[in-house]
Short mmCIF file of C-alpha atoms in Angstrom, two decimals:
data_model
loop_
_atom_site.label_atom_id
_atom_site.label_comp_id
_atom_site.label_asym_id
_atom_site.label_seq_id
_atom_site.Cartn_x
_atom_site.Cartn_y
_atom_site.Cartn_z
CA MET A 1 0.02 0.00 -0.02
CA SER A 2 1.04 3.55 -0.65
CA PRO A 3 1.63 6.19 2.03
CA ARG A 4 -0.51 8.34 -0.14
CA ARG A 5 -3.58 6.78 -1.82
CA PHE A 6 -3.70 3.17 -2.98
CA SER A 7 -1.05 2.82 -5.69
CA PRO A 8 -2.15 1.96 -9.18
CA ARG A 9 1.36 0.83 -9.66
CA LEU A 10 1.45 -1.74 -6.69
CA ALA A 11 2.39 -0.71 -8.60
CA GLY A 12 3.05 -0.11 -8.77
CA CYS A 13 3.67 -3.31 -16.06
CA CYS A 14 3.44 -5.45 -19.35
CA ALA A 15 5.13 -7.93 -21.70
CA MET A 16 6.62 -7.84 -25.19
CA LEU A 17 4.78 -10.51 -27.09
CA VAL A 18 1.31 -10.25 -28.63
CA LEU A 19 -0.48 -13.49 -27.78
CA ALA A 20 -2.92 -15.24 -30.07
CA ALA A 21 -6.65 -14.74 -29.31
CA PRO A 22 -7.59 -17.39 -26.77
CA VAL A 23 -10.35 -19.91 -27.42
CA TRP A 24 -12.44 -18.64 -24.61
CA ALA A 25 -13.28 -15.63 -26.77
CA GLN A 26 -15.58 -17.90 -28.79
CA ALA A 27 -17.30 -19.38 -25.72
CA ASP A 28 -21.08 -19.09 -25.87
CA ALA A 29 -23.17 -17.18 -23.29
CA SER A 30 -24.67 -20.32 -21.74
CA ALA A 31 -21.20 -21.77 -21.02
CA LYS A 32 -20.26 -18.45 -19.27
CA ALA A 33 -23.42 -18.50 -17.25
CA ALA A 34 -22.56 -21.92 -15.95
CA VAL A 35 -19.11 -20.92 -14.94
CA THR A 36 -20.05 -17.69 -13.21
CA ALA A 37 -22.97 -19.05 -11.19
CA PRO A 38 -22.17 -19.06 -7.42
CA THR A 39 -22.65 -22.18 -5.35
CA PRO A 40 -24.50 -21.04 -2.26
CA SER A 41 -24.53 -24.47 -0.65
CA ALA A 42 -20.80 -24.54 -0.64
CA LEU A 43 -20.48 -21.15 1.04
CA PRO A 44 -20.46 -20.42 4.81
CA ALA A 45 -23.70 -18.97 6.17
CA GLN A 46 -22.13 -15.51 6.31
CA LEU A 47 -21.77 -15.51 2.57
CA GLN A 48 -25.26 -16.57 1.60
CA ASP A 49 -26.02 -12.89 0.85
CA PHE A 50 -22.64 -12.33 -0.83
CA SER A 51 -24.07 -10.94 -4.08
CA ALA A 52 -25.99 -8.29 -2.21
CA TYR A 53 -22.94 -7.54 -0.08
CA VAL A 54 -20.64 -7.03 -3.09
CA ASP A 55 -23.27 -4.75 -4.67
CA SER A 56 -23.27 -2.67 -1.53
CA VAL A 57 -19.49 -2.40 -1.77
CA ARG A 58 -19.80 -1.26 -5.36
CA LYS A 59 -22.36 1.37 -4.42
CA GLN A 60 -20.46 2.69 -1.45
CA PHE A 61 -17.11 3.04 -3.27
CA ASP A 62 -18.47 3.90 -6.73
CA VAL A 63 -17.06 0.88 -8.46
CA PRO A 64 -18.73 -0.10 -11.76
CA GLY A 65 -17.63 -3.75 -11.79
CA ILE A 66 -16.09 -6.34 -9.42
CA ALA A 67 -15.16 -10.00 -9.96
CA VAL A 68 -14.48 -12.44 -7.12
CA ALA A 69 -13.25 -16.01 -6.91
CA ILE A 70 -13.00 -18.10 -3.71
CA VAL A 71 -11.20 -21.50 -3.52
CA LYS A 72 -11.36 -23.80 -0.54
CA ASP A 73 -9.66 -27.23 -0.06
CA GLY A 74 -8.73 -27.41 -3.77
CA GLN A 75 -12.20 -26.58 -5.02
CA VAL A 76 -13.59 -23.39 -6.60
CA VAL A 77 -16.62 -22.56 -4.43
CA LEU A 78 -17.34 -19.25 -6.13
CA GLU A 79 -16.34 -17.30 -9.20
CA GLN A 80 -18.71 -14.50 -10.03
CA GLY A 81 -18.92 -11.07 -11.67
CA TYR A 82 -20.88 -8.13 -10.43
CA GLY A 83 -21.84 -4.87 -12.14
CA GLN A 84 -20.63 -3.43 -15.44
CA ARG A 85 -17.50 -3.79 -17.49
CA GLU A 86 -17.74 -0.12 -18.43
CA LEU A 87 -19.85 2.65 -16.95
CA GLY A 88 -22.99 3.38 -18.94
CA LYS A 89 -22.71 0.28 -21.09
CA PRO A 90 -24.76 -2.93 -20.67
CA ASP A 91 -21.99 -5.56 -20.79
CA ALA A 92 -21.80 -7.31 -17.42
CA VAL A 93 -18.73 -8.40 -15.53
CA ASP A 94 -18.51 -12.22 -15.26
CA ALA A 95 -15.96 -14.79 -14.00
CA ARG A 96 -14.18 -14.72 -17.38
CA THR A 97 -13.87 -10.89 -17.61
CA LEU A 98 -10.20 -9.86 -17.97
CA PHE A 99 -8.80 -7.22 -15.65
CA ALA A 100 -5.32 -5.80 -15.31
CA ILE A 101 -3.93 -7.50 -12.23
CA ALA A 102 -0.92 -5.13 -12.02
CA SER A 103 1.52 -6.03 -9.22
CA ASN A 104 -0.10 -9.41 -8.69
CA THR A 105 2.12 -10.20 -11.66
CA LYS A 106 5.15 -10.12 -9.34
CA ALA A 107 4.28 -13.61 -8.00
CA PHE A 108 4.49 -14.98 -11.53
CA THR A 109 7.93 -13.40 -11.94
CA ALA A 110 9.16 -14.87 -8.69
CA ALA A 111 7.82 -18.29 -9.68
CA SER A 112 9.63 -17.98 -13.06
CA LEU A 113 12.97 -17.40 -11.43
CA GLN A 114 12.50 -20.23 -8.96
CA MET A 115 11.57 -22.62 -11.81
CA LEU A 116 14.73 -21.64 -13.65
CA ALA A 117 16.70 -22.21 -10.43
CA GLU A 118 15.24 -25.70 -10.09
CA GLU A 119 16.52 -26.41 -13.66
CA GLY A 120 20.00 -25.35 -12.69
CA LYS A 121 20.02 -22.34 -15.05
CA LEU A 122 20.60 -19.96 -12.18
CA LYS A 123 20.82 -19.81 -8.40
CA MET A 124 18.61 -17.41 -6.46
CA ASP A 125 21.81 -16.20 -4.69
CA ASP A 126 23.69 -15.57 -7.87
CA ARG A 127 24.86 -12.08 -8.30
CA VAL A 128 22.87 -10.15 -10.82
CA ILE A 129 26.04 -9.17 -12.68
CA ASP A 130 26.72 -12.90 -13.17
CA HIS A 131 23.79 -12.77 -15.67
CA LEU A 132 23.73 -9.10 -16.64
CA PRO A 133 27.42 -7.99 -16.54
CA TRP A 134 26.38 -4.45 -17.48
CA PHE A 135 23.96 -4.06 -14.56
CA GLN A 136 24.81 -1.19 -12.29
CA MET A 137 23.33 0.48 -9.22
CA SER A 138 24.36 3.96 -8.00
CA ASP A 139 26.64 2.32 -5.35
CA PRO A 140 29.48 -0.08 -6.41
CA TYR A 141 29.02 -2.28 -3.32
CA VAL A 142 25.28 -2.71 -4.00
CA THR A 143 26.05 -3.40 -7.67
CA ARG A 144 28.48 -6.14 -6.68
CA GLU A 145 26.37 -7.68 -3.97
CA MET A 146 22.87 -7.53 -5.48
CA ARG A 147 21.59 -11.08 -5.77
CA VAL A 148 18.76 -12.44 -7.90
CA ARG A 149 16.66 -12.94 -4.78
CA ASP A 150 17.08 -9.28 -3.83
CA LEU A 151 15.35 -8.19 -7.02
CA LEU A 152 12.09 -9.59 -5.59
CA ALA A 153 12.18 -8.27 -2.01
CA HIS A 154 12.12 -4.47 -1.92
CA ARG A 155 15.27 -4.21 0.26
CA SER A 156 17.75 -2.74 -2.24
CA GLY A 157 18.14 0.63 -0.54
CA LEU A 158 16.07 2.37 -3.22
CA GLY A 159 13.35 4.72 -1.96
CA LEU A 160 9.65 4.09 -2.34
CA GLY A 161 8.76 3.85 -6.02
CA ALA A 162 12.24 4.99 -7.06
CA GLY A 163 12.57 5.32 -10.80
CA ASP A 164 8.89 4.75 -11.50
CA LEU A 165 8.69 7.75 -13.80
CA LEU A 166 10.88 5.78 -16.23
CA TYR A 167 7.83 3.71 -17.14
CA TRP A 168 4.81 5.25 -15.27
CA PRO A 169 2.92 6.77 -17.07
CA PRO A 170 4.17 4.81 -20.12
CA THR A 171 7.43 5.97 -21.61
CA SER A 172 9.31 5.32 -24.77
CA TYR A 173 12.29 3.80 -22.94
CA SER A 174 13.05 0.13 -23.60
CA THR A 175 13.33 -2.30 -20.66
CA LYS A 176 17.11 -2.34 -21.04
CA GLU A 177 17.25 1.52 -21.13
CA VAL A 178 15.12 1.58 -17.92
CA VAL A 179 17.53 -0.74 -16.15
CA GLN A 180 20.63 1.09 -17.46
CA ARG A 181 19.30 4.25 -15.89
CA LEU A 182 19.41 2.62 -12.44
CA ARG A 183 23.00 3.65 -12.16
CA ASN A 184 21.81 7.27 -11.67
CA VAL A 185 18.94 6.55 -9.29
CA PRO A 186 20.17 7.41 -5.76
CA LEU A 187 19.78 5.07 -2.79
CA ALA A 188 17.69 6.18 0.14
CA THR A 189 18.98 3.69 2.72
CA SER A 190 21.72 1.13 3.09
CA PHE A 191 21.49 -2.17 1.29
CA ARG A 192 19.04 -4.72 2.82
CA SER A 193 18.38 -2.40 5.79
CA ALA A 194 14.81 -1.33 5.12
CA TYR A 195 11.69 -2.12 3.11
CA ALA A 196 10.72 0.25 0.38
CA TYR A 197 8.37 -0.89 -2.39
CA ASP A 198 9.79 -0.62 -5.90
CA ASN A 199 8.93 -1.79 -9.41
CA ILE A 200 12.16 -1.04 -11.24
CA LEU A 201 14.05 -4.11 -9.94
CA PHE A 202 11.34 -6.38 -11.39
CA ALA A 203 12.45 -4.91 -14.77
CA VAL A 204 15.93 -6.31 -13.91
CA ALA A 205 14.28 -9.58 -12.98
CA THR A 206 12.48 -9.62 -16.36
CA LEU A 207 15.77 -9.30 -18.19
CA VAL A 208 17.37 -12.06 -16.07
CA ILE A 209 14.58 -14.42 -16.97
CA GLU A 210 15.00 -13.60 -20.67
CA GLN A 211 18.76 -13.88 -20.54
CA VAL A 212 18.69 -17.27 -18.71
CA SER A 213 15.77 -18.84 -20.46
CA GLY A 214 16.45 -17.63 -23.98
CA GLN A 215 12.78 -16.64 -24.25
CA SER A 216 10.92 -13.36 -23.95
CA TYR A 217 9.24 -12.90 -20.61
CA ALA A 218 5.86 -13.19 -22.32
CA ASP A 219 6.74 -16.48 -23.98
CA PHE A 220 8.13 -17.92 -20.76
CA VAL A 221 5.08 -17.04 -18.63
CA ARG A 222 2.61 -18.11 -21.28
CA GLU A 223 4.23 -21.46 -22.04
CA ARG A 224 5.72 -22.40 -18.66
CA ILE A 225 2.96 -21.07 -16.32
CA PHE A 226 -0.24 -20.09 -18.05
CA LYS A 227 -0.44 -23.29 -20.17
CA PRO A 228 0.20 -25.94 -17.49
CA VAL A 229 -1.93 -24.15 -14.86
CA GLY A 230 -4.78 -23.88 -17.33
CA MET A 231 -4.92 -20.09 -17.40
CA ASP A 232 -6.21 -20.12 -20.98
CA GLU A 233 -7.73 -16.66 -20.80
CA SER A 234 -4.81 -14.79 -19.41
CA LEU A 235 -2.58 -12.33 -21.39
CA VAL A 236 0.80 -10.95 -20.52
CA ASP A 237 0.30 -7.64 -22.25
CA MET A 238 -2.76 -5.40 -22.90
CA THR A 239 -1.55 -5.06 -26.57
CA ALA A 240 -2.84 -8.63 -27.00
CA LEU A 241 -6.40 -7.47 -26.29
CA LYS A 242 -8.65 -7.86 -29.33
CA PRO A 243 -11.98 -6.19 -30.16
CA GLY A 244 -14.92 -8.14 -28.73
CA MET A 245 -12.95 -9.68 -25.85
CA ASP A 246 -14.59 -9.92 -22.43
CA VAL A 247 -12.44 -7.24 -20.81
CA ALA A 248 -13.19 -4.62 -18.15
CA MET A 249 -12.58 -0.93 -18.77
CA GLY A 250 -10.74 0.91 -16.02
CA HIS A 251 -12.28 3.95 -14.32
CA ALA A 252 -10.69 6.83 -12.41
CA LYS A 253 -12.06 9.89 -10.62
CA PHE A 254 -10.86 12.75 -12.78
CA ASN A 255 -9.74 15.62 -10.55
CA PHE A 256 -10.41 13.18 -7.68
CA THR A 257 -14.19 13.74 -8.26
CA GLU A 258 -15.79 12.67 -11.54
CA LEU A 259 -15.76 8.98 -12.41
CA LYS A 260 -14.83 8.33 -16.05
CA PRO A 261 -13.38 5.50 -18.11
CA VAL A 262 -9.61 5.53 -18.67
CA PRO A 263 -8.01 3.77 -21.72
CA PRO A 264 -6.02 0.58 -21.23
CA MET A 265 -2.27 1.10 -20.58
CA ALA A 266 0.66 -0.93 -21.86
CA TRP A 267 3.75 -1.16 -19.70
CA SER A 268 6.00 -2.97 -22.17
CA ASN A 269 9.27 -1.79 -20.56
CA ASN A 270 8.64 -3.43 -17.21
CA SER A 271 6.89 -6.69 -17.92
CA GLY A 272 7.61 -8.54 -14.75
CA ALA A 273 6.38 -5.88 -12.40
CA GLY A 274 2.75 -5.98 -13.34
CA GLY A 275 1.50 -6.39 -16.90
CA ILE A 276 -0.75 -9.45 -16.74
CA TYR A 277 -4.43 -9.35 -17.64
CA ALA A 278 -6.42 -12.22 -16.05
CA SER A 279 -9.91 -13.31 -15.08
CA VAL A 280 -10.94 -14.58 -11.64
CA HIS A 281 -11.66 -17.89 -13.40
CA ASP A 282 -7.95 -18.22 -14.26
CA LEU A 283 -6.75 -16.84 -10.98
CA ALA A 284 -8.74 -19.43 -9.10
CA ARG A 285 -6.58 -22.06 -10.80
CA TRP A 286 -3.41 -20.14 -9.88
CA MET A 287 -4.52 -19.91 -6.25
CA ASN A 288 -5.18 -23.68 -6.10
CA VAL A 289 -1.71 -24.37 -7.46
CA GLN A 290 -0.22 -22.13 -4.84
CA LEU A 291 -2.22 -23.70 -2.04
CA ALA A 292 -1.19 -27.18 -3.28
CA GLY A 293 2.42 -26.40 -2.76
CA GLY A 294 3.12 -25.86 -6.44
CA LYS A 295 1.34 -28.95 -7.70
CA LEU A 296 -0.79 -28.82 -10.82
CA PRO A 297 -4.25 -30.47 -11.01
CA ASP A 298 -2.64 -33.64 -12.46
CA GLY A 299 -0.25 -33.88 -9.53
CA LYS A 300 2.84 -32.79 -11.44
CA PRO A 301 4.84 -29.92 -9.93
CA LEU A 302 4.89 -26.49 -11.54
CA PHE A 303 7.52 -25.69 -8.91
CA SER A 304 8.65 -27.54 -5.78
CA GLU A 305 7.41 -27.07 -2.23
CA ASP A 306 10.94 -25.90 -1.34
CA SER A 307 10.73 -23.15 -3.94
CA GLN A 308 7.36 -22.12 -2.54
CA LYS A 309 8.74 -21.97 0.97
CA GLN A 310 11.46 -19.68 -0.31
CA MET A 311 8.88 -17.39 -2.03
CA TRP A 312 6.76 -17.37 1.13
CA SER A 313 9.70 -16.74 3.57
CA MET A 314 10.12 -13.24 4.94
CA LEU A 315 13.12 -11.52 3.47
CA ILE A 316 12.56 -8.06 4.93
CA PRO A 317 10.25 -6.98 7.78
CA ILE A 318 7.72 -4.20 7.32
CA LYS A 319 7.02 -1.65 9.96
CA ILE A 320 3.56 -2.10 11.42
CA SER A 321 1.54 1.09 11.55
CA GLU A 322 -1.68 1.76 13.43
CA PRO A 323 -4.85 1.63 11.27
CA PRO A 324 -5.99 5.02 10.02
CA VAL A 325 -9.36 4.72 11.85
CA PRO A 326 -10.44 2.69 14.96
CA GLU A 327 -12.95 0.77 12.82
CA LEU A 328 -10.02 -1.00 11.16
CA LYS A 329 -8.19 -2.10 14.34
CA ASP A 330 -8.90 -5.77 13.60
CA THR A 331 -6.71 -5.52 10.44
CA ARG A 332 -3.58 -4.65 12.38
CA PRO A 333 -1.26 -7.65 12.02
CA ASN A 334 1.17 -9.10 14.58
CA PHE A 335 3.87 -9.37 11.89
CA ALA A 336 4.35 -8.02 8.40
CA GLY A 337 7.04 -8.56 5.79
CA TYR A 338 7.78 -9.34 2.21
CA GLY A 339 9.09 -12.49 0.57
CA GLU A 340 9.71 -13.11 -3.10
CA GLY A 341 6.84 -11.32 -4.84
CA TRP A 342 4.44 -11.83 -1.94
CA SER A 343 3.34 -9.80 1.07
CA LEU A 344 3.30 -11.76 4.35
CA SER A 345 1.28 -10.94 7.47
CA ASP A 346 -1.38 -12.48 9.74
CA TYR A 347 -5.09 -12.00 10.57
CA HIS A 348 -6.54 -13.33 13.81
CA GLY A 349 -4.00 -16.03 14.17
CA GLN A 350 -3.91 -17.18 10.56
CA ARG A 351 -0.91 -16.51 8.23
CA LEU A 352 -1.74 -14.55 5.14
CA VAL A 353 0.17 -14.65 1.89
CA TRP A 354 -1.16 -11.94 -0.38
CA HIS A 355 -0.56 -9.07 -2.79
CA THR A 356 -2.32 -6.05 -4.21
CA GLY A 357 -2.19 -4.60 -7.69
CA GLY A 358 -2.87 -1.14 -8.98
CA TRP A 359 -3.23 0.12 -12.54
CA PRO A 360 -4.87 3.14 -14.13
CA GLY A 361 -8.51 2.55 -13.40
CA MET A 362 -8.13 -0.96 -11.84
CA VAL A 363 -6.99 -2.29 -8.49
CA SER A 364 -7.01 -5.80 -7.11
CA ARG A 365 -6.11 -8.03 -4.19
CA LEU A 366 -5.28 -11.82 -4.06
CA THR A 367 -5.09 -13.37 -0.60
CA LEU A 368 -4.14 -16.90 0.44
CA VAL A 369 -4.65 -18.47 3.88
CA PRO A 370 -2.44 -21.55 3.52
CA GLU A 371 -3.39 -23.37 6.73
CA LEU A 372 -7.11 -23.13 5.75
CA LYS A 373 -6.43 -24.00 2.10
CA LEU A 374 -8.39 -20.84 1.35
CA GLY A 375 -7.88 -18.25 -1.34
CA VAL A 376 -9.82 -15.17 -2.43
CA VAL A 377 -9.18 -12.80 -5.36
CA VAL A 378 -11.03 -9.56 -5.90
CA LEU A 379 -10.60 -7.66 -9.19
CA THR A 380 -12.14 -4.20 -9.63
CA ASN A 381 -12.38 -1.60 -12.44
CA GLN A 382 -12.01 1.43 -10.26
CA GLU A 383 -9.13 2.75 -8.19
CA SER A 384 -10.64 1.82 -4.81
CA GLY A 385 -8.51 -0.24 -2.45
CA ALA A 386 -11.31 0.12 0.10
CA ALA A 387 -13.60 -1.98 -2.15
CA PHE A 388 -11.30 -4.95 -2.57
CA ASN A 389 -10.41 -4.92 1.12
CA ALA A 390 -14.08 -4.76 2.23
CA VAL A 391 -14.77 -7.88 0.10
CA THR A 392 -11.66 -9.71 1.12
CA TYR A 393 -12.16 -9.37 4.88
CA ARG A 394 -15.82 -10.37 4.60
CA VAL A 395 -14.65 -13.67 3.04
CA LEU A 396 -11.86 -14.20 5.59
CA ASP A 397 -14.23 -13.66 8.50
CA ALA A 398 -16.74 -16.12 7.09
CA TYR A 399 -14.23 -18.95 6.80
CA MET A 400 -12.59 -18.18 10.12
CA GLY A 401 -15.95 -18.40 11.87
CA ARG A 402 -15.88 -14.77 12.98
CA ASP A 403 -18.93 -12.61 13.53
CA LYS A 404 -20.00 -10.36 10.71
CA LYS A 405 -18.39 -6.97 10.75
CA ASP A 406 -19.50 -3.98 8.74
CA TRP A 407 -16.36 -3.66 6.61
CA VAL A 408 -18.12 -1.32 4.21
CA ALA A 409 -18.64 1.23 6.96
CA ALA A 410 -15.13 0.65 8.32
CA TYR A 411 -13.43 1.36 4.98
CA ALA A 412 -15.80 4.19 4.26
CA ALA A 413 -14.54 5.84 7.47
CA ALA A 414 -10.91 5.33 6.28
CA VAL A 415 -11.68 6.85 2.93
CA LYS A 416 -13.37 9.87 4.55
CA LYS A 417 -10.40 10.45 6.79
CA SER A 418 -7.93 10.18 3.84
CA GLU A 419 -9.93 12.70 1.86
CA GLY A 420 -10.07 14.96 4.90
CA ASN A 421 -6.29 14.71 5.30
CA ALA A 422 -5.86 15.72 1.65
CA ASP A 423 -8.12 18.71 2.11
CA ASP A 424 -6.13 19.78 5.22
CA SER A 425 -2.89 19.50 3.28
CA TRP A 426 -4.21 21.71 0.51
CA GLN A 427 -5.52 24.24 3.02
CA LYS A 428 -2.09 24.44 4.67
CA HIS A 429 -0.56 25.19 1.27
CA GLN A 430 -3.20 27.88 0.78
CA ALA A 431 -2.51 29.41 4.18
CA ALA A 432 1.21 29.50 3.60
CA ARG A 433 0.98 31.03 0.13
CA ASP A 434 2.06 34.59 -0.41
CA LYS A 435 -0.59 35.68 -2.90
CA SER A 436 1.35 38.87 -3.63
CA GLY A 437 4.49 36.90 -4.44
CA LYS A 438 4.81 37.18 -8.27
CA PRO A 439 7.45 35.39 -10.39
CA SER A 440 10.74 37.24 -10.02
CA LEU A 441 11.68 36.68 -13.67
CA PRO A 442 9.86 37.23 -17.01
CA LEU A 443 8.02 34.01 -17.96
CA ALA A 444 10.41 33.43 -20.87
CA SER A 445 13.28 33.10 -18.40
CA TYR A 446 11.66 29.97 -16.88
CA ALA A 447 11.55 28.23 -20.24
CA GLY A 448 14.18 25.82 -21.47
CA THR A 449 15.28 22.20 -21.35
CA PHE A 450 16.08 20.73 -18.00
CA ARG A 451 17.79 17.37 -17.37
CA ASP A 452 17.57 14.87 -14.53
CA PRO A 453 20.39 12.30 -14.29
CA TRP A 454 18.07 9.25 -14.26
CA TYR A 455 14.93 10.36 -16.03
CA GLY A 456 16.34 12.55 -18.78
CA ASP A 457 14.88 15.74 -20.19
CA ILE A 458 11.81 17.81 -19.55
CA ALA A 459 11.06 20.90 -21.65
CA VAL A 460 9.34 24.12 -20.58
CA SER A 461 8.19 26.32 -23.37
CA ARG A 462 6.19 29.54 -23.65
CA GLN A 463 3.03 29.11 -25.61
CA GLY A 464 0.36 31.83 -25.94
CA GLY A 465 1.51 33.66 -22.91
CA LYS A 466 1.63 30.57 -20.71
CA LEU A 467 4.32 28.08 -19.78
CA ARG A 468 3.89 24.49 -20.89
CA LEU A 469 5.84 21.60 -19.35
CA LYS A 470 6.48 18.37 -21.18
CA PHE A 471 8.37 15.19 -20.18
CA SER A 472 10.44 14.09 -23.13
CA LYS A 473 9.77 10.38 -22.82
CA THR A 474 6.26 10.43 -21.32
CA SER A 475 3.48 11.48 -23.64
CA GLN A 476 0.92 11.83 -20.93
CA LEU A 477 2.97 14.19 -18.80
CA VAL A 478 2.13 17.42 -20.60
CA GLY A 479 0.58 20.36 -18.81
CA THR A 480 0.22 24.07 -18.19
CA MET A 481 2.20 25.81 -15.46
CA GLU A 482 0.33 28.39 -13.38
CA PRO A 483 2.16 30.82 -11.08
CA TRP A 484 1.74 29.89 -7.43
CA GLN A 485 4.11 32.14 -5.49
CA HIS A 486 7.49 33.72 -6.17
CA ASP A 487 9.44 31.18 -8.27
CA THR A 488 7.06 28.29 -7.71
CA PHE A 489 4.41 27.20 -10.22
CA ILE A 490 1.77 24.49 -10.29
CA VAL A 491 1.74 22.19 -13.34
CA ARG A 492 -1.80 20.98 -14.17
CA TRP A 493 -1.65 17.99 -16.50
CA ASP A 494 -3.81 17.94 -19.57
CA ASP A 495 -4.82 14.39 -18.68
CA ARG A 496 -7.07 14.95 -15.67
CA SER A 497 -7.28 11.26 -14.88
CA LEU A 498 -3.72 11.33 -13.52
CA ASN A 499 -4.53 13.19 -10.28
CA ALA A 500 -0.88 14.17 -10.07
CA ASP A 501 -0.66 17.90 -10.37
CA ALA A 502 2.66 19.11 -8.96
CA PHE A 503 4.55 22.11 -7.63
CA VAL A 504 7.43 23.19 -9.79
CA THR A 505 10.03 25.33 -7.94
CA TYR A 506 12.91 27.15 -9.56
CA ALA A 507 16.10 27.86 -7.63
CA LEU A 508 18.10 30.88 -8.92
CA ASP A 509 21.80 31.60 -8.78
CA PRO A 510 23.14 34.98 -7.45
CA ASP A 511 22.78 36.43 -10.95
CA GLY A 512 19.11 35.55 -11.19
CA LYS A 513 19.54 32.65 -13.60
CA VAL A 514 17.84 29.30 -13.12
CA ARG A 515 20.22 26.90 -11.29
CA GLU A 516 17.88 23.99 -10.55
CA VAL A 517 14.24 22.94 -10.82
CA ARG A 518 12.48 20.69 -8.26
CA MET A 519 9.00 19.13 -8.22
CA GLN A 520 6.71 17.59 -5.79
CA PRO A 521 3.11 16.27 -5.86
CA ILE A 522 0.52 18.71 -4.55
CA SER A 523 -1.85 16.16 -3.04
CA PRO A 524 -1.07 13.36 -0.52
CA MET A 525 -3.55 11.31 -2.50
CA THR A 526 -1.30 11.27 -5.60
CA ASP A 527 0.06 7.84 -6.32
CA PHE A 528 3.58 7.34 -5.09
CA SER A 529 4.81 6.28 -8.54
CA PHE A 530 4.71 9.89 -9.59
CA ASP A 531 8.04 10.26 -7.91
CA PHE A 532 8.54 13.92 -8.97
CA GLN A 533 10.28 14.73 -5.68
CA ASP A 534 13.25 12.55 -6.73
CA LEU A 535 14.01 14.65 -9.81
CA ARG A 536 16.98 16.94 -9.78
CA LEU A 537 16.58 19.03 -12.87
CA SER A 538 19.28 21.40 -14.07
CA PRO A 539 19.37 23.58 -17.15
CA VAL A 540 20.74 22.00 -20.28
CA THR A 541 23.53 24.17 -21.69
CA GLU A 542 24.43 24.06 -25.33
CA ALA A 543 27.39 21.79 -24.48
CA LYS A 544 25.20 19.43 -22.52
CA ALA A 545 22.64 19.37 -25.26
CA LYS A 546 25.14 17.73 -27.60
CA GLY A 547 25.42 14.78 -25.25
CA ALA A 548 22.87 11.98 -24.69
CA PRO A 549 20.15 12.87 -22.14
#
């Protein structure tokens, strides 16, 4: 989870191969109806009204569509869709509707590496430079000591979401170019000393898989995982989506207020971090393989129990914070940490192995309770972590024999507080603003090209009496700069679905020339992958302009 709002990047991704249209696309409506029908007799008493409950979640958190699958003791006891694939259109969500599962992809990347390790093609404790000799972090010691296992554990020393602007929103950098730019991304802590969620090291993991296997990431996952598991509907990249497919449209609250559809996004330069599209029908099969210790339905292993133990073993602890509101006190774990592509914690005495995923317009959660042989996955087509949590905890309580709790009200209280905190933050900015503080230079003096060591160039130009800011490699990051106070502006992005407007502050030298430009998100609700605060932008001189950005 993000320290701001829920991260569409948890985020914090896509693959490079366009897959053939799967056979399920031709399935008739009656077959779908049979698959999506719930089995009330197999459900605990608390879940007999589950359809009505999910609809109440959708209504409270303004989510057009939700899909849920529950597995127990190796059986699929429910896989069902609720609501609409797209706001204002009649197509309903069902168990075979594809959603972007985002960072739930990370478990597939971890499994891929462990499978290659079982084949003797690598060791999880190999140095990354043993497989990618050109790999480089900003610190020589970390470069030398970074192991394959470290790529999966968020303990590298990078800060939260470090480098995400290299691929979020989508950029024109290749995967290799993204990884090469790691050498200029500064570390925030010492190596293996602290947890900080990242996506960029999963790009490194993607390249290791390709180097060792001799296949593209998409080919490997499709042939070695999807096919044996029976995930016939799943795709590794949104570019494989075809017209007429049963796929959900994402939705976001433009300007944090108005719910509208957002177009699908491809993240082809960081496949292993989160690009998979899947249905709850397919993910039910994935959960059963996980709960069976890596065994496929025919008893053959996809990966060994030992590999699973490694993936589910804590590599870095995570600090436990108090819930944002008293209504969520029951969710506070006794332990929390991260393994290889999995979050690890507990809930009322039961170990949880889980992950969330965030994408523009879609967020999700997959949760396993190994000792109960229980799994639940919740996919949504709106950016509401509250919705998937309210559904997940209702299911966990039912199978743990706990009394019903009003999770909808509990998470509604948390959302209200988060929105209130954002309002307070903006009011503080307003109170501190010197409204008489005009720009100290003519607008034309703020224009130019500015370069960050790891991202590259942004351009500020004067157009029609206004300043326009454009990120060179990110087509969506284009906006108008409005004076705020003194030498600080606010950039308001043309794409209002981003919810990522930012302060842009110029620092001047003694002669009144621009020395540096810094940025930071305005709202605490902005997703952490808009890591503007990590940019160190300096003017590009004529000499610099001749070099590569």
